[in-house]
Amino acid sequence: MKLLLDIGNSQVKYAFLDSGKLTPSQAFPRSKTGIKASLTSQFKQCPHSVESVVIANVAGDKIGQQCSEWIEKKWQITPQFIHSERRRFGVTNSYEQPNLLGVDRWLALIAARQHARVATCVIDCGTAITVDIVTKYGQHQGGMIFPGLTLMRNSLLTNAANITENGPDWSFKTLAMNTESAVQSGTLYTISAALERLISDLKMQYKGRIRFIITGGDALTIKPMIEDKIAHYPDIVLKGLAYYARQRNKPEDDNTDPEEELETETET
């Protein structure tokens, strides 16, 4: 059984790869400064025999080192950390320095491109919102990054006087009756409007031959605000990790596509 870990800035998602198939994913929060306690709590009574661990980590070297130490102590194995590459599984990275593309973005592109008949836009709504395009031929077209909901709200709370989150109501209202809800609605409208404009521009640029995928912790908050057809793939990074886990013992230049397709989770 192979354990796949997607370590983000605020939470960890994971799944097991059993006989080439992904188990349903789970998630747990982690401390900003450490991860060992969270791993111990989550895997103290792990029901599976873990033979290898494959990791995507965007939380920094310190968290990565702590994770390695914990895994080596728990299972006596050295985990494999995935890094962005120039080319893999039919996808070509457009960055001049390929390793500088976030590994979560890289893995999402790998999973999104497989079996796609048109270009694909991946929108990842996490601490930051990232947008990347990959053609049906696997060529990364570049992307963009802008603040996510939490980051945007925290910026207001930190830098604007008299805006706090101590009020009674953080619920969403189009026209708010208190400061907290005003921040909630204002930031959500800002992000959804930016994404709708981007989607409109990309549909024009690609003459409609492009599909849109949304993922990340805030995806289900943002998705209802977007009128365009967009599919929700919550485990797209884990699916990208699964390609590496299946190919672990093959040469680095082996770009053979595994057989499993990216299933549609939700589409409206």
PDB file of C-alpha atoms in Angstrom, residues 39-233:
ATOM      1  CA  LEU A  39       0.749  13.063  11.527  1.00  0.00           C
ATOM      2  CA  THR A  40       0.850  11.168  14.820  1.00  0.00           C
ATOM      3  CA  SER A  41      -2.794  11.959  15.522  1.00  0.00           C
ATOM      4  CA  GLN A  42      -3.919  10.987  12.021  1.00  0.00           C
ATOM      5  CA  PHE A  43      -1.858   7.819  11.493  1.00  0.00           C
ATOM      6  CA  LYS A  44      -1.458   6.514  15.038  1.00  0.00           C
ATOM      7  CA  GLN A  45      -3.666   3.551  14.183  1.00  0.00           C
ATOM      8  CA  CYS A  46      -3.144   3.353  10.442  1.00  0.00           C
ATOM      9  CA  PRO A  47      -5.156   0.377   9.137  1.00  0.00           C
ATOM     10  CA  HIS A  48      -2.851  -0.184   6.158  1.00  0.00           C
ATOM     11  CA  SER A  49       0.642  -1.573   5.807  1.00  0.00           C
ATOM     12  CA  VAL A  50       2.579   1.294   4.210  1.00  0.00           C
ATOM     13  CA  GLU A  51       5.329   0.242   1.816  1.00  0.00           C
ATOM     14  CA  SER A  52       6.153   3.672   0.353  1.00  0.00           C
ATOM     15  CA  VAL A  53       5.208   7.335   0.749  1.00  0.00           C
ATOM     16  CA  VAL A  54       5.041   9.859  -2.103  1.00  0.00           C
ATOM     17  CA  ILE A  55       4.736  13.534  -1.174  1.00  0.00           C
ATOM     18  CA  ALA A  56       3.863  16.872  -2.741  1.00  0.00           C
ATOM     19  CA  ASN A  57       4.932  19.610  -0.325  1.00  0.00           C
ATOM     20  CA  VAL A  58       4.389  23.353  -0.778  1.00  0.00           C
ATOM     21  CA  ALA A  59       4.770  24.152   2.921  1.00  0.00           C
ATOM     22  CA  GLY A  60       8.545  24.639   2.864  1.00  0.00           C
ATOM     23  CA  ASP A  61      11.707  22.709   3.667  1.00  0.00           C
ATOM     24  CA  LYS A  62      11.188  22.749   7.435  1.00  0.00           C
ATOM     25  CA  ILE A  63       7.842  20.981   7.192  1.00  0.00           C
ATOM     26  CA  GLY A  64       9.266  18.597   4.614  1.00  0.00           C
ATOM     27  CA  GLN A  65      12.153  17.652   6.896  1.00  0.00           C
ATOM     28  CA  GLN A  66       9.825  17.081   9.841  1.00  0.00           C
ATOM     29  CA  CYS A  67       7.637  14.893   7.673  1.00  0.00           C
ATOM     30  CA  SER A  68      10.625  12.820   6.526  1.00  0.00           C
ATOM     31  CA  GLU A  69      11.826  12.297  10.085  1.00  0.00           C
ATOM     32  CA  TRP A  70       8.379  11.217  11.250  1.00  0.00           C
ATOM     33  CA  ILE A  71       7.870   8.762   8.362  1.00  0.00           C
ATOM     34  CA  GLU A  72      11.329   7.217   8.764  1.00  0.00           C
ATOM     35  CA  LYS A  73      10.671   6.688  12.464  1.00  0.00           C
ATOM     36  CA  LYS A  74       7.118   5.386  11.961  1.00  0.00           C
ATOM     37  CA  TRP A  75       7.622   3.033   9.005  1.00  0.00           C
ATOM     38  CA  GLN A  76      11.429   2.846   8.513  1.00  0.00           C
ATOM     39  CA  ILE A  77      11.125   4.091   4.917  1.00  0.00           C
ATOM     40  CA  THR A  78      12.424   7.197   3.148  1.00  0.00           C
ATOM     41  CA  PRO A  79       9.626   9.164   1.478  1.00  0.00           C
ATOM     42  CA  GLN A  80       9.829  10.351  -2.128  1.00  0.00           C
ATOM     43  CA  PHE A  81       9.296  14.093  -2.568  1.00  0.00           C
ATOM     44  CA  ILE A  82       8.052  15.068  -6.014  1.00  0.00           C
ATOM     45  CA  HIS A  83       9.450  18.190  -7.690  1.00  0.00           C
ATOM     46  CA  SER A  84       8.356  19.976 -10.843  1.00  0.00           C
ATOM     47  CA  GLU A  85      10.232  18.865 -13.946  1.00  0.00           C
ATOM     48  CA  ARG A  86      10.785  20.020 -17.513  1.00  0.00           C
ATOM     49  CA  ARG A  87       8.676  17.177 -18.947  1.00  0.00           C
ATOM     50  CA  ARG A  88       6.832  14.217 -17.509  1.00  0.00           C
ATOM     51  CA  PHE A  89       3.790  12.113 -18.416  1.00  0.00           C
ATOM     52  CA  GLY A  90       3.324  14.039 -21.647  1.00  0.00           C
ATOM     53  CA  VAL A  91       3.265  17.499 -20.016  1.00  0.00           C
ATOM     54  CA  THR A  92       5.915  20.132 -20.796  1.00  0.00           C
ATOM     55  CA  ASN A  93       6.604  22.808 -18.174  1.00  0.00           C
ATOM     56  CA  SER A  94       6.783  26.355 -19.617  1.00  0.00           C
ATOM     57  CA  TYR A  95       8.834  27.858 -16.768  1.00  0.00           C
ATOM     58  CA  GLU A  96      12.427  28.788 -17.633  1.00  0.00           C
ATOM     59  CA  GLN A  97      13.370  27.148 -14.339  1.00  0.00           C
ATOM     60  CA  PRO A  98      10.916  24.225 -14.144  1.00  0.00           C
ATOM     61  CA  ASN A  99      11.524  23.553 -10.448  1.00  0.00           C
ATOM     62  CA  LEU A 100      10.103  26.997  -9.595  1.00  0.00           C
ATOM     63  CA  LEU A 101       6.606  25.980 -10.688  1.00  0.00           C
ATOM     64  CA  GLY A 102       4.749  24.906  -7.549  1.00  0.00           C
ATOM     65  CA  VAL A 103       4.629  21.124  -7.347  1.00  0.00           C
ATOM     66  CA  ASP A 104       0.889  21.194  -6.634  1.00  0.00           C
ATOM     67  CA  ARG A 105       0.348  23.134  -9.863  1.00  0.00           C
ATOM     68  CA  TRP A 106       2.601  20.708 -11.761  1.00  0.00           C
ATOM     69  CA  LEU A 107       0.764  17.631 -10.499  1.00  0.00           C
ATOM     70  CA  ALA A 108      -2.633  19.173 -11.255  1.00  0.00           C
ATOM     71  CA  LEU A 109      -1.519  19.815 -14.845  1.00  0.00           C
ATOM     72  CA  ILE A 110      -0.371  16.203 -15.225  1.00  0.00           C
ATOM     73  CA  ALA A 111      -3.699  14.853 -13.988  1.00  0.00           C
ATOM     74  CA  ALA A 112      -5.770  17.373 -15.958  1.00  0.00           C
ATOM     75  CA  ARG A 113      -4.034  16.771 -19.267  1.00  0.00           C
ATOM     76  CA  GLN A 114      -4.493  13.007 -19.397  1.00  0.00           C
ATOM     77  CA  HIS A 115      -7.109  12.045 -22.003  1.00  0.00           C
ATOM     78  CA  ALA A 116      -8.162  15.696 -22.496  1.00  0.00           C
ATOM     79  CA  ARG A 117      -9.505  16.482 -25.968  1.00  0.00           C
ATOM     80  CA  VAL A 118      -9.205  20.268 -25.556  1.00  0.00           C
ATOM     81  CA  ALA A 119      -7.070  22.711 -23.576  1.00  0.00           C
ATOM     82  CA  THR A 120      -7.662  22.673 -19.821  1.00  0.00           C
ATOM     83  CA  CYS A 121      -7.602  25.518 -17.298  1.00  0.00           C
ATOM     84  CA  VAL A 122      -6.963  24.448 -13.694  1.00  0.00           C
ATOM     85  CA  ILE A 123      -8.075  26.897 -10.984  1.00  0.00           C
ATOM     86  CA  ASP A 124      -6.756  25.964  -7.547  1.00  0.00           C
ATOM     87  CA  CYS A 125      -8.460  27.895  -4.742  1.00  0.00           C
ATOM     88  CA  GLY A 126      -6.178  27.553  -1.739  1.00  0.00           C
ATOM     89  CA  THR A 127      -4.288  30.071   0.394  1.00  0.00           C
ATOM     90  CA  ALA A 128      -3.359  31.591  -2.957  1.00  0.00           C
ATOM     91  CA  ILE A 129      -5.426  31.086  -6.097  1.00  0.00           C
ATOM     92  CA  THR A 130      -3.414  29.707  -8.972  1.00  0.00           C
ATOM     93  CA  VAL A 131      -4.498  29.393 -12.579  1.00  0.00           C
ATOM     94  CA  ASP A 132      -2.690  27.255 -15.157  1.00  0.00           C
ATOM     95  CA  ILE A 133      -3.450  26.258 -18.739  1.00  0.00           C
ATOM     96  CA  VAL A 134      -2.315  23.072 -20.478  1.00  0.00           C
ATOM     97  CA  THR A 135      -3.085  22.263 -24.115  1.00  0.00           C
ATOM     98  CA  LYS A 136      -4.430  18.904 -25.232  1.00  0.00           C
ATOM     99  CA  TYR A 137      -0.893  18.202 -26.477  1.00  0.00           C
ATOM    100  CA  GLY A 138       0.513  18.718 -22.971  1.00  0.00           C
ATOM    101  CA  GLN A 139       2.140  22.127 -23.403  1.00  0.00           C
ATOM    102  CA  HIS A 140       1.878  24.292 -20.286  1.00  0.00           C
ATOM    103  CA  GLN A 141       0.806  27.773 -21.415  1.00  0.00           C
ATOM    104  CA  GLY A 142       1.661  29.567 -18.182  1.00  0.00           C
ATOM    105  CA  GLY A 143      -0.620  30.878 -15.466  1.00  0.00           C
ATOM    106  CA  MET A 144      -1.253  33.438 -12.769  1.00  0.00           C
ATOM    107  CA  ILE A 145      -1.409  33.738  -8.988  1.00  0.00           C
ATOM    108  CA  PHE A 146      -3.525  36.032  -6.830  1.00  0.00           C
ATOM    109  CA  PRO A 147      -4.591  36.093  -3.161  1.00  0.00           C
ATOM    110  CA  GLY A 148      -7.094  33.525  -1.974  1.00  0.00           C
ATOM    111  CA  LEU A 149     -10.132  34.258   0.179  1.00  0.00           C
ATOM    112  CA  THR A 150      -8.393  33.826   3.523  1.00  0.00           C
ATOM    113  CA  LEU A 151      -5.322  35.785   2.453  1.00  0.00           C
ATOM    114  CA  MET A 152      -7.458  38.638   1.130  1.00  0.00           C
ATOM    115  CA  ARG A 153      -9.610  38.743   4.249  1.00  0.00           C
ATOM    116  CA  ASN A 154      -6.595  38.582   6.556  1.00  0.00           C
ATOM    117  CA  SER A 155      -5.055  41.496   4.669  1.00  0.00           C
ATOM    118  CA  LEU A 156      -8.119  43.617   5.422  1.00  0.00           C
ATOM    119  CA  LEU A 157      -8.198  42.512   9.052  1.00  0.00           C
ATOM    120  CA  THR A 158      -4.498  43.284   9.471  1.00  0.00           C
ATOM    121  CA  ASN A 159      -4.175  46.546   7.565  1.00  0.00           C
ATOM    122  CA  ALA A 160      -7.529  48.328   7.848  1.00  0.00           C
ATOM    123  CA  ALA A 161      -8.619  50.047  11.052  1.00  0.00           C
ATOM    124  CA  ASN A 162     -11.909  49.032  12.694  1.00  0.00           C
ATOM    125  CA  ILE A 163     -12.250  45.818  10.698  1.00  0.00           C
ATOM    126  CA  THR A 164     -12.218  42.762  12.953  1.00  0.00           C
ATOM    127  CA  GLU A 165     -13.595  39.236  12.950  1.00  0.00           C
ATOM    128  CA  ASN A 166     -14.950  39.506  16.491  1.00  0.00           C
ATOM    129  CA  GLY A 167     -18.484  40.272  15.393  1.00  0.00           C
ATOM    130  CA  PRO A 168     -21.428  37.876  15.604  1.00  0.00           C
ATOM    131  CA  ASP A 169     -21.841  37.118  11.906  1.00  0.00           C
ATOM    132  CA  TRP A 170     -19.299  35.877   9.324  1.00  0.00           C
ATOM    133  CA  SER A 171     -22.075  34.629   7.025  1.00  0.00           C
ATOM    134  CA  PHE A 172     -22.291  35.638   3.376  1.00  0.00           C
ATOM    135  CA  LYS A 173     -24.765  38.346   2.373  1.00  0.00           C
ATOM    136  CA  THR A 174     -24.697  40.300  -0.886  1.00  0.00           C
ATOM    137  CA  LEU A 175     -25.469  43.535   0.963  1.00  0.00           C
ATOM    138  CA  ALA A 176     -24.106  43.141   4.466  1.00  0.00           C
ATOM    139  CA  MET A 177     -25.420  44.658   7.686  1.00  0.00           C
ATOM    140  CA  ASN A 178     -22.167  44.287   9.612  1.00  0.00           C
ATOM    141  CA  THR A 179     -18.467  44.657   8.893  1.00  0.00           C
ATOM    142  CA  GLU A 180     -17.631  40.964   9.032  1.00  0.00           C
ATOM    143  CA  SER A 181     -20.224  40.000   6.425  1.00  0.00           C
ATOM    144  CA  ALA A 182     -19.173  42.975   4.302  1.00  0.00           C
ATOM    145  CA  VAL A 183     -15.628  41.601   4.190  1.00  0.00           C
ATOM    146  CA  GLN A 184     -16.995  38.138   3.441  1.00  0.00           C
ATOM    147  CA  SER A 185     -19.101  39.265   0.495  1.00  0.00           C
ATOM    148  CA  GLY A 186     -16.610  41.822  -0.832  1.00  0.00           C
ATOM    149  CA  THR A 187     -13.726  39.353  -1.045  1.00  0.00           C
ATOM    150  CA  LEU A 188     -15.893  36.611  -2.532  1.00  0.00           C
ATOM    151  CA  TYR A 189     -17.241  38.943  -5.209  1.00  0.00           C
ATOM    152  CA  THR A 190     -13.724  40.190  -5.974  1.00  0.00           C
ATOM    153  CA  ILE A 191     -12.396  36.701  -6.592  1.00  0.00           C
ATOM    154  CA  SER A 192     -15.411  35.377  -8.487  1.00  0.00           C
ATOM    155  CA  ALA A 193     -15.486  38.471 -10.721  1.00  0.00           C
ATOM    156  CA  ALA A 194     -11.790  38.084 -11.517  1.00  0.00           C
ATOM    157  CA  LEU A 195     -12.273  34.415 -12.371  1.00  0.00           C
ATOM    158  CA  GLU A 196     -15.339  35.068 -14.523  1.00  0.00           C
ATOM    159  CA  ARG A 197     -13.425  37.713 -16.503  1.00  0.00           C
ATOM    160  CA  LEU A 198     -10.489  35.341 -16.902  1.00  0.00           C
ATOM    161  CA  ILE A 199     -12.769  32.506 -18.054  1.00  0.00           C
ATOM    162  CA  SER A 200     -14.421  34.824 -20.569  1.00  0.00           C
ATOM    163  CA  ASP A 201     -11.046  35.934 -21.961  1.00  0.00           C
ATOM    164  CA  LEU A 202      -9.747  32.368 -22.211  1.00  0.00           C
ATOM    165  CA  LYS A 203     -12.887  31.123 -23.957  1.00  0.00           C
ATOM    166  CA  MET A 204     -12.387  33.853 -26.537  1.00  0.00           C
ATOM    167  CA  GLN A 205      -8.652  33.154 -26.872  1.00  0.00           C
ATOM    168  CA  TYR A 206      -9.195  29.414 -27.342  1.00  0.00           C
ATOM    169  CA  LYS A 207     -12.378  29.870 -29.419  1.00  0.00           C
ATOM    170  CA  GLY A 208     -14.386  27.876 -26.908  1.00  0.00           C
ATOM    171  CA  ARG A 209     -12.071  24.848 -27.112  1.00  0.00           C
ATOM    172  CA  ILE A 210     -11.140  24.874 -23.438  1.00  0.00           C
ATOM    173  CA  ARG A 211     -12.530  23.232 -20.308  1.00  0.00           C
ATOM    174  CA  PHE A 212     -12.318  24.591 -16.760  1.00  0.00           C
ATOM    175  CA  ILE A 213     -11.509  22.704 -13.568  1.00  0.00           C
ATOM    176  CA  ILE A 214     -11.695  24.066 -10.025  1.00  0.00           C
ATOM    177  CA  THR A 215     -10.053  22.538  -6.964  1.00  0.00           C
ATOM    178  CA  GLY A 216      -8.684  23.527  -3.556  1.00  0.00           C
ATOM    179  CA  GLY A 217     -10.100  24.193  -0.107  1.00  0.00           C
ATOM    180  CA  ASP A 218     -12.252  27.178  -1.135  1.00  0.00           C
ATOM    181  CA  ALA A 219     -13.457  25.671  -4.422  1.00  0.00           C
ATOM    182  CA  LEU A 220     -16.980  24.903  -3.207  1.00  0.00           C
ATOM    183  CA  THR A 221     -17.329  28.423  -1.783  1.00  0.00           C
ATOM    184  CA  ILE A 222     -16.266  30.113  -5.005  1.00  0.00           C
ATOM    185  CA  LYS A 223     -17.785  27.741  -7.591  1.00  0.00           C
ATOM    186  CA  PRO A 224     -21.473  28.728  -7.025  1.00  0.00           C
ATOM    187  CA  MET A 225     -20.544  32.355  -7.775  1.00  0.00           C
ATOM    188  CA  ILE A 226     -19.276  31.474 -11.262  1.00  0.00           C
ATOM    189  CA  GLU A 227     -21.935  31.160 -13.951  1.00  0.00           C
ATOM    190  CA  ASP A 228     -19.771  29.349 -16.486  1.00  0.00           C
ATOM    191  CA  LYS A 229     -19.629  25.575 -16.740  1.00  0.00           C
ATOM    192  CA  ILE A 230     -16.824  24.408 -14.493  1.00  0.00           C
ATOM    193  CA  ALA A 231     -15.964  20.967 -13.097  1.00  0.00           C
ATOM    194  CA  HIS A 232     -14.922  20.294  -9.513  1.00  0.00           C
ATOM    195  CA  TYR A 233     -11.964  17.915  -9.058  1.00  0.00           C
TER     196      TYR A 233
END
